[in-house]
Structures are given as C-alpha cells and as structure tokens.
Coordinates of C-alpha atoms and ligand atoms in Angstrom, one line a residue:
M501 CA -21.9 6.7 -9.7
K502 CA -22.0 7.9 -13.4
A503 CA -19.0 9.3 -15.5
V504 CA -17.6 12.6 -13.5
E505 CA -15.8 15.2 -15.9
I506 CA -12.7 16.0 -13.6
S507 CA -11.3 18.1 -15.8
P508 CA -12.3 19.6 -19.3
K509 CA -12.9 16.2 -21.6
V510 CA -11.5 14.2 -18.9
Y511 CA -13.9 11.7 -17.2
W512 CA -13.6 9.5 -14.1
V513 CA -15.4 6.3 -15.5
G514 CA -14.3 3.8 -12.9
A515 CA -16.1 1.4 -10.7
K516 CA -16.5 1.5 -6.3
D517 CA -16.5 -2.1 -4.8
W518 CA -18.1 -0.7 -1.6
N519 CA -18.8 -4.5 -0.4
R520 CA -15.2 -6.1 -1.5
R521 CA -13.6 -7.0 1.8
V522 CA -10.3 -8.9 0.9
F523 CA -7.8 -8.2 -1.4
D524 CA -6.1 -10.6 -3.0
A525 CA -7.0 -13.0 -0.4
L526 CA -4.6 -11.0 2.1
I527 CA -5.5 -7.7 2.5
S528 CA -8.7 -6.6 4.3
L529 CA -10.6 -3.9 2.9
P530 CA -13.0 -2.3 5.5
R531 CA -14.2 0.5 3.9
G532 CA -14.0 -1.4 0.3
T533 CA -11.9 -0.1 -2.7
S534 CA -12.0 1.7 -6.3
Y535 CA -10.8 0.6 -9.1
N536 CA -10.4 3.7 -11.2
S537 CA -10.2 4.1 -14.9
Y538 CA -10.0 7.7 -16.5
L539 CA -11.5 8.5 -20.4
I540 CA -9.5 11.3 -22.4
V541 CA -11.2 12.8 -25.0
G542 CA -8.8 14.5 -28.1
D543 CA -9.7 16.3 -30.5
E544 CA -8.5 13.3 -33.0
K545 CA -8.6 10.3 -30.5
T546 CA -9.5 9.0 -27.4
A547 CA -7.8 7.1 -24.1
L548 CA -8.9 5.2 -21.4
I549 CA -6.6 5.4 -18.5
D550 CA -6.6 1.6 -16.8
T551 CA -9.9 0.1 -16.8
V552 CA -11.3 -1.9 -13.8
Y553 CA -11.5 -5.4 -12.1
K554 CA -13.2 -7.8 -14.4
D555 CA -16.6 -7.9 -12.2
F556 CA -17.0 -4.5 -13.6
E557 CA -16.3 -4.6 -16.8
G558 CA -19.8 -4.0 -17.6
N559 CA -20.0 -0.9 -15.4
L560 CA -17.1 0.2 -16.8
G561 CA -18.5 0.2 -20.4
E562 CA -22.0 1.8 -19.4
K563 CA -19.9 5.1 -18.0
V564 CA -17.7 5.0 -21.2
N565 CA -21.2 4.8 -23.2
E566 CA -22.2 7.7 -21.4
V567 CA -19.4 9.9 -22.8
L568 CA -18.9 8.3 -26.1
D569 CA -19.0 5.0 -27.9
L570 CA -16.5 2.1 -26.1
G571 CA -16.2 1.2 -29.8
D572 CA -14.6 4.6 -30.4
I573 CA -11.7 4.4 -27.8
D574 CA -8.0 4.3 -29.5
Y575 CA -6.0 3.3 -26.6
I576 CA -6.0 1.6 -23.4
I577 CA -3.3 3.2 -21.4
M578 CA -2.0 -0.1 -19.1
N579 CA -0.2 1.6 -16.3
H580 CA -0.4 -1.6 -14.6
A581 CA -1.0 -5.4 -15.4
E582 CA -2.7 -6.4 -12.7
P583 CA -5.7 -8.1 -13.0
D584 CA -7.9 -5.1 -10.8
H585 CA -6.7 -2.4 -13.3
S586 CA -6.3 -4.7 -16.3
G587 CA -8.9 -7.6 -15.9
A588 CA -11.3 -5.7 -18.2
I589 CA -9.0 -4.9 -21.4
P590 CA -10.0 -8.9 -22.8
Y591 CA -14.0 -7.3 -22.4
I592 CA -12.4 -3.8 -24.3
L593 CA -10.7 -5.5 -27.1
K594 CA -14.0 -7.6 -27.8
Q595 CA -15.9 -5.0 -28.2
N596 CA -13.9 -2.2 -30.0
T597 CA -11.5 -3.8 -32.9
K598 CA -9.7 -1.1 -33.5
V599 CA -8.1 -0.2 -29.8
S600 CA -4.4 -0.8 -29.3
V601 CA -2.9 -1.4 -25.7
V602 CA -0.3 1.2 -24.5
T603 CA 2.2 -0.3 -22.1
T604 CA 6.0 -0.6 -21.0
K605 CA 7.8 -3.6 -22.6
K606 CA 7.4 -5.7 -19.5
G607 CA 3.9 -4.6 -19.2
A608 CA 3.0 -6.1 -22.7
E609 CA 5.3 -9.4 -21.5
I610 CA 3.0 -9.9 -18.5
A611 CA -0.5 -8.6 -20.4
K612 CA 0.1 -11.5 -23.2
A613 CA 0.8 -14.0 -20.3
Y614 CA -2.6 -12.8 -18.1
Y615 CA -4.9 -11.9 -20.5
D616 CA -3.6 -13.4 -24.4
L617 CA -3.2 -9.9 -25.5
P618 CA -2.2 -10.4 -29.6
D619 CA 1.0 -8.7 -30.5
E620 CA -0.8 -6.3 -33.0
R621 CA -2.8 -4.8 -30.2
L622 CA 0.1 -4.0 -28.4
I623 CA 2.2 -0.8 -28.7
I624 CA 5.2 -0.5 -26.3
V625 CA 6.7 3.4 -25.0
R626 CA 9.2 3.9 -23.1
E627 CA 10.2 6.7 -20.9
G628 CA 9.5 10.2 -22.0
D629 CA 7.5 9.1 -24.8
E630 CA 4.4 10.9 -25.8
V631 CA 0.8 10.1 -27.8
S632 CA -0.9 12.8 -29.1
L633 CA -4.9 12.7 -29.0
G634 CA -5.2 16.0 -30.2
G635 CA -5.0 19.2 -27.9
K636 CA -4.5 16.3 -25.1
T637 CA -0.6 14.1 -25.2
L638 CA 0.1 11.7 -23.0
R639 CA 3.7 11.5 -21.4
F640 CA 4.6 8.0 -20.0
I641 CA 7.2 7.8 -16.9
E642 CA 8.6 4.6 -16.1
A643 CA 7.8 4.1 -12.7
P644 CA 9.1 0.0 -12.1
W645 CA 8.4 -2.0 -9.3
L646 CA 5.1 0.2 -7.8
H647 CA 4.5 -2.6 -7.1
W648 CA 5.3 -5.0 -9.9
P649 CA 8.2 -4.5 -12.5
E650 CA 6.6 -3.0 -15.5
T651 CA 4.6 -0.1 -13.7
M652 CA 4.8 3.4 -15.2
F653 CA 2.7 6.8 -14.8
T654 CA 1.2 8.7 -17.5
Y655 CA 1.2 12.6 -17.3
L656 CA -1.3 14.4 -19.1
L657 CA 0.4 17.6 -20.3
E658 CA -2.5 20.0 -21.3
D659 CA -4.1 19.6 -18.0
K660 CA -1.2 18.7 -15.3
I661 CA -2.8 15.2 -14.5
L662 CA -0.2 12.5 -13.4
F663 CA -2.3 9.2 -13.7
T664 CA -0.4 6.6 -11.4
C665 CA -2.2 3.7 -10.9
D666 CA -1.3 2.0 -8.0
F667 CA 1.2 4.5 -6.4
F668 CA -0.8 7.3 -4.1
G669 CA -3.6 5.0 -4.0
A670 CA -5.6 3.8 -1.2
H671 CA -8.4 1.0 -0.6
I672 CA -11.4 2.5 -0.1
A673 CA -14.4 3.6 -2.0
D674 CA -15.5 6.8 -0.1
G675 CA -15.2 10.1 -2.0
L676 CA -14.3 11.2 -5.4
Y677 CA -11.9 13.6 -4.2
D678 CA -9.1 13.6 -1.6
D679 CA -10.8 16.5 0.6
E680 CA -14.2 14.4 0.7
V681 CA -12.5 12.2 2.9
P682 CA -11.3 12.9 6.3
D683 CA -9.3 10.4 6.8
I684 CA -8.1 9.8 4.1
M685 CA -4.1 10.1 4.9
V686 CA -4.7 7.1 7.7
H687 CA -6.0 5.1 4.6
A688 CA -3.4 5.9 2.4
Q689 CA -0.6 5.1 5.1
R690 CA -2.4 1.8 5.2
Y691 CA -1.8 1.2 1.6
F692 CA 1.8 2.4 1.5
G693 CA 2.3 -0.1 4.4
E694 CA 0.6 -3.0 2.8
I695 CA 1.9 -2.3 -0.7
M696 CA 4.7 0.0 -1.2
M697 CA 6.7 -0.4 2.3
P698 CA 8.8 -3.4 0.9
F699 CA 9.6 -0.9 -2.4
S700 CA 10.8 2.3 -0.3
S701 CA 13.8 2.3 -2.7
M702 CA 11.8 2.6 -5.9
V703 CA 9.3 5.0 -4.2
R704 CA 12.2 7.4 -3.5
K705 CA 13.3 6.8 -7.1
A706 CA 10.0 7.2 -8.8
L707 CA 9.3 10.8 -6.6
Q708 CA 12.7 11.9 -8.2
K709 CA 11.3 11.3 -11.1
I710 CA 8.3 13.4 -10.9
E711 CA 9.8 16.2 -8.8
G712 CA 9.4 19.5 -10.6
L713 CA 6.9 18.6 -12.8
D714 CA 3.8 20.8 -13.0
V715 CA 0.9 18.6 -11.2
D716 CA -2.3 20.2 -10.5
M717 CA -4.0 16.7 -9.8
I718 CA -2.8 13.2 -8.9
A719 CA -5.2 10.7 -10.1
P720 CA -4.3 7.2 -8.7
S721 CA -6.7 4.0 -9.4
H722 CA -7.7 3.2 -6.1
G723 CA -8.6 5.6 -3.6
P724 CA -9.8 9.5 -4.3
I725 CA -7.9 12.0 -6.7
Y726 CA -5.8 14.3 -5.2
R727 CA -7.0 17.8 -6.1
N728 CA -4.2 18.5 -3.2
P729 CA -1.0 16.7 -4.7
Q730 CA 1.5 18.0 -2.2
R731 CA 0.1 16.8 1.1
I732 CA 0.2 13.1 -0.8
I733 CA 4.0 13.6 -2.3
D734 CA 5.3 15.2 1.1
A735 CA 3.8 11.9 3.1
H736 CA 5.1 9.4 0.7
K737 CA 8.4 11.3 0.7
K738 CA 8.5 10.9 4.6
W739 CA 7.6 7.4 4.5
S740 CA 9.4 6.2 2.0
R741 CA 12.5 7.7 3.6
G742 CA 11.9 5.7 6.7
E743 CA 11.4 8.4 9.1
T744 CA 9.7 7.0 12.4
Q745 CA 7.8 8.5 15.7
E746 CA 8.6 7.8 19.1
K747 CA 6.0 5.6 18.8
V748 CA 6.0 1.5 19.7
L749 CA 3.8 -0.9 18.1
I750 CA 3.2 -3.9 20.3
V751 CA 1.6 -6.9 18.6
Y752 CA 0.8 -9.8 20.8
V753 CA -1.1 -13.3 21.1
S754 CA -2.0 -14.6 24.7
M755 CA -3.2 -18.1 25.1
Y756 CA -4.0 -17.9 29.2
G757 CA -3.1 -14.1 29.9
T758 CA 0.5 -14.1 30.1
N759 CA 1.6 -12.3 27.3
E760 CA -1.7 -9.6 27.5
E761 CA -0.2 -8.1 30.9
I762 CA 3.1 -7.9 29.5
A763 CA 1.8 -6.0 26.8
R764 CA -0.9 -4.0 28.7
K765 CA 2.1 -3.3 31.5
L766 CA 4.3 -1.9 28.8
A767 CA 1.8 0.2 27.2
D768 CA 0.8 1.6 30.0
R769 CA 4.4 2.5 31.3
L770 CA 5.3 3.8 27.6
I771 CA 1.9 5.8 27.5
A772 CA 3.1 7.4 30.8
E773 CA 6.4 8.3 29.6
G774 CA 4.5 10.1 27.0
I775 CA 5.4 8.0 24.1
E776 CA 3.0 6.9 21.4
V777 CA 1.7 3.7 21.4
E778 CA -0.4 1.4 19.5
V779 CA -1.5 -2.2 20.8
Y780 CA -2.8 -4.9 18.7
D781 CA -4.1 -8.7 19.5
L782 CA -3.4 -10.9 17.0
V783 CA -6.6 -12.8 17.6
S784 CA -9.0 -9.8 16.3
S785 CA -6.8 -7.2 14.6
D786 CA -6.9 -6.5 11.2
I787 CA -3.1 -7.0 9.8
G788 CA -3.9 -4.1 7.5
D789 CA -3.9 -1.6 10.8
I790 CA -0.7 -3.0 11.9
A791 CA 1.1 -2.7 8.6
K792 CA -0.2 1.2 9.0
D793 CA 1.5 1.3 12.0
L794 CA 4.7 -0.4 10.9
V795 CA 5.2 2.4 8.8
D796 CA 6.5 4.6 11.2
S797 CA 6.9 3.2 14.3
R798 CA 10.4 3.2 15.8
A799 CA 10.6 0.0 18.0
I800 CA 8.7 -3.1 17.4
V801 CA 7.3 -5.6 20.6
L802 CA 6.1 -9.0 19.6
A803 CA 4.9 -11.2 22.5
A804 CA 3.9 -14.3 22.0
P805 CA 3.4 -18.1 23.3
T806 CA 5.3 -21.2 22.5
V807 CA 3.0 -23.4 20.8
L808 CA 4.6 -27.1 19.8
A809 CA 8.5 -25.9 20.1
G810 CA 7.7 -23.0 18.5
A811 CA 5.8 -19.5 18.4
H812 CA 2.2 -19.3 18.0
P813 CA 0.9 -19.1 14.5
L814 CA -0.3 -16.5 14.7
A815 CA 2.7 -14.6 15.7
V816 CA 4.5 -16.6 12.9
Y817 CA 2.5 -15.0 10.9
A818 CA 3.1 -11.8 12.0
A819 CA 6.8 -12.1 11.6
Y820 CA 6.7 -13.2 8.4
L821 CA 4.6 -9.9 7.4
V822 CA 7.1 -7.7 9.2
K823 CA 9.9 -9.3 7.7
A824 CA 8.3 -9.1 4.0
L825 CA 7.1 -5.2 4.9
R826 CA 10.7 -4.4 6.0
P827 CA 9.5 -1.8 7.9
P828 CA 12.1 1.0 9.4
A829 CA 11.6 0.3 13.4
K830 CA 15.4 0.5 14.8
Y831 CA 14.5 -1.3 18.0
A832 CA 12.7 -4.6 18.5
L833 CA 12.0 -6.5 22.2
L834 CA 10.4 -10.1 22.2
I835 CA 8.5 -11.1 24.6
G836 CA 7.7 -15.1 25.0
S837 CA 5.9 -17.6 27.6
H838 CA 6.0 -21.3 27.6
G839 CA 4.5 -24.1 30.1
W840 CA 7.8 -26.6 29.9
Y841 CA 9.5 -25.8 26.8
G842 CA 10.5 -22.0 25.6
K843 CA 11.1 -21.5 22.1
S844 CA 8.7 -18.9 20.9
N845 CA 11.8 -16.3 21.1
D846 CA 14.2 -18.3 19.2
A847 CA 11.8 -19.0 16.3
L848 CA 10.7 -15.4 16.0
L849 CA 13.9 -14.0 15.9
E850 CA 15.1 -16.5 13.1
M851 CA 12.0 -15.4 11.1
L852 CA 13.4 -11.5 11.7
K853 CA 17.2 -12.1 11.0
G854 CA 18.0 -9.5 8.4
L855 CA 16.1 -7.2 9.4
N856 CA 18.0 -4.0 10.3
F857 CA 16.8 -3.4 14.0
E858 CA 18.3 -3.3 17.5
L859 CA 17.5 -6.0 19.4
I860 CA 16.6 -4.7 23.2
G861 CA 16.6 -7.8 24.5
T862 CA 14.4 -10.9 24.7
L863 CA 12.1 -12.5 27.8
D864 CA 10.8 -15.7 28.3
I865 CA 8.4 -16.2 31.2
H866 CA 7.9 -19.9 32.3
A867 CA 3.9 -20.0 33.2
R868 CA 3.1 -16.7 35.3
P869 CA 5.7 -13.9 35.7
S870 CA 8.1 -14.4 38.6
A871 CA 9.3 -11.4 40.7
G872 CA 12.5 -11.9 38.7
D873 CA 11.0 -11.9 35.6
Y874 CA 9.1 -8.4 36.4
N875 CA 12.5 -6.8 37.3
E876 CA 13.9 -8.1 33.7
F877 CA 10.7 -6.6 32.0
L878 CA 11.3 -3.3 33.8
R879 CA 15.4 -3.4 33.2
L880 CA 14.2 -4.1 29.3
T881 CA 11.6 -1.2 29.4
D882 CA 13.7 1.7 30.6
L883 CA 16.3 0.2 28.3
L884 CA 13.5 0.6 25.3
I885 CA 12.4 4.1 26.9
K886 CA 16.7 5.1 26.6
R887 CA 16.9 4.4 23.1
L888 CA 13.8 5.4 22.2
R889 CA 14.4 8.9 23.8
R890 CA 18.1 8.8 21.7
G891 CA 15.9 10.0 18.4
E892 CA 15.9 9.5 15.1
D893 CA 19.5 9.9 14.2
D894 CA 21.4 8.4 16.6
Ligands
FEO1931 FE1 -4.3 -2.2 -7.5 FE2 -1.4 -3.8 -7.7 O1 -2.7 -3.6 -8.5

C-alpha cells in the first residue's frame, strides 16, 4: 500500500501488519494490525505524527519518500512512546539530523529510556501548545493514561483532524477508513476491552476534553481512520460509563464434562428467557473475544474444576484478566467442581476480591451433579435472572 492523501497535504504513511498474530506477547490479533503514521506538509515545515513498529521502519521511510525526502521532516510528533508507534524514531533520527521529537514531559522521559534520545532532539509540549507548519497548525492535548502515563492527542486545526494514537484504535489491518470495515465496531469494542477499559475514568476525562472540538476525522494509530467520528466517540462514552446490557458472559473450563454441562444448561435457560449470552470454553477461546464481552456484560459466570488444591490454571488466568481489566459487571456467579477436595470457588473468589459486583452465589459439585446440585443450580439461575431484570440502575 502506498502513501494516501487523506486531506490536502496530509498523508497516511503507516504500515499494515497482516501477519502479526500476537501483540505484547498477550493479545491475539486475528485480523493483524496496523501502525498508522501521518505526514503533514505545511508551507514552511513538515511533521510526522507517530512512527511505526521497528520492523516496518524501512516501509515507513519508503512511503514518506513518495511525498518528500525523509531528511526534510522537521518534527516527529510522539503521541505515545510504546515501541509499536515510536520504535522507528531512532531510524528516522539517523537518516535525518535536523528532526526534533515533540512530546510531553513524561513522553520525553520514556523516550530517553527506550530510544536513547538526546535532550537536544526533544521539544517538550504542554496542554494547548501549538506548532505552526505554515497553513497547518498542530495543537497538543494532554490525555494521560490512555494507556501509558505520557499519552497525548494532536489536533490539526485547519483540517479538523484529531490524531489519537492508541485511543479510538482497533487491532485490524483491513481498510483505511471505518466505512470500509463493516464489523469495525466489534474490533473497536474488543480493543477497548483489552487496552482502555482499566482506564475508563481517564477515558471519560479525555472525552470531556475533546467535547466541543470541531472534528471531521479521527485518525488513530491502529485500525481505520474514522470519517464518521461521532459513532466511535459515542461508543467510547457508553463503554467508559460502564453501561451494561442484559447480557451474561459464561466462561468455563471442564475436565470431565461437569462444568461444561452446567455452563450449557445455564446458557440454554438464559437464552429461553430472552437474555443475551456469550459462552467461552477457555481451552479454545480467544481472550480478546472475552475482553470484548466483558465491556458490556451485566453478569459474569465462571465455572472451573479444582486442580491441585486450587482452581484450574486456565480459570486462574481468566480471573486474573477479569480483575486486571476491571469490567463493569454487576453480578457474578461461580460454579466449581471437585473429585475429593473442593477449592476452585474459594481460589477464584480470593482473586476477584475488590471488584465491585454482587456475588449471586457459588455452587460446588462433587464429581457429577446430584439432585441437590441441580436444585441449587435452578435457584441460583432464578436469582441471577431476577437480578438481571432489575435493570441497570437498581
Ligand atoms: Fe499501540 Fe500502546 O501502543
């Protein structure tokens, strides 16, 4: 893909990483990802908004050279220091001895640590500072903790483009614009769940800051550019407020079929009641899909057997992620099973301490479900349905 002019003298010069399957050794990328970088050519100066992952630095250089000589760039605007966006900065500094890196104070600290950037190549900016390129003006908006402490946005006044780096992003290589990716909101929700949900209060602050800004286009550094910015802004408002649906996320791991049977029975009953349900077997599920459904599920059900006097390791991993991602679920139900010594529920409850949900109950099954277990399962299911029907605000 070549450089693309997305607005007069504003070019997408990023990279599409179709083959990458895991990000940060943690997040799966079923549709790859992109590292968007943008070149802005003013009458007097030029600026590059963010760079790309190091493996694509040559690719970035080639795209920039389609528009102007890489050695002629005056500023690299570093909205975020993580290597997927700033990993190519050392390469550009080597090719271009005059270019300066523009970033926040915290961004400069991090960039020095990661990329050995010398002080004389850094320009520190603060909230509301502007840099004029001649007919193109960049204004900086500090938006910390989205998802690192140094993050900022850059607003191009004349073109009404907001460059947000990770924020409003999606890990997907397809499409240059949002209207070219029919399921973009699914990927955006997944990305929000994986990256931004733990920082929901900072998301709300950032959204307040850009409220009233005249934005024609949102240009993040992962996924497509939003030509319809209101749709993604509204979705982030909803997600960051923790608005949930009448929806239950059921996550299970089953060694001999007990937990799977209970998980499936529960799903069938909820579906029969018209309640939205998502069911994941942890053995084969993509954690990113679970993160997506954590964003708006009103209840979480975790079902797992006891292994070596604790919960099954896959359930431990899931509980760790739930705790770390801090979803807005209001209710939880734990199902456990054991052969001779039941500890799964206790171990998971301990891990989930501190999350703000009501525990509907726990059920621990010895070997196979007894008549008493089924009765208790029905009672807990009824209680869960009753709670879900209370609505969002009760
Ligand atoms: Fe896409 Fe936080 O880097």
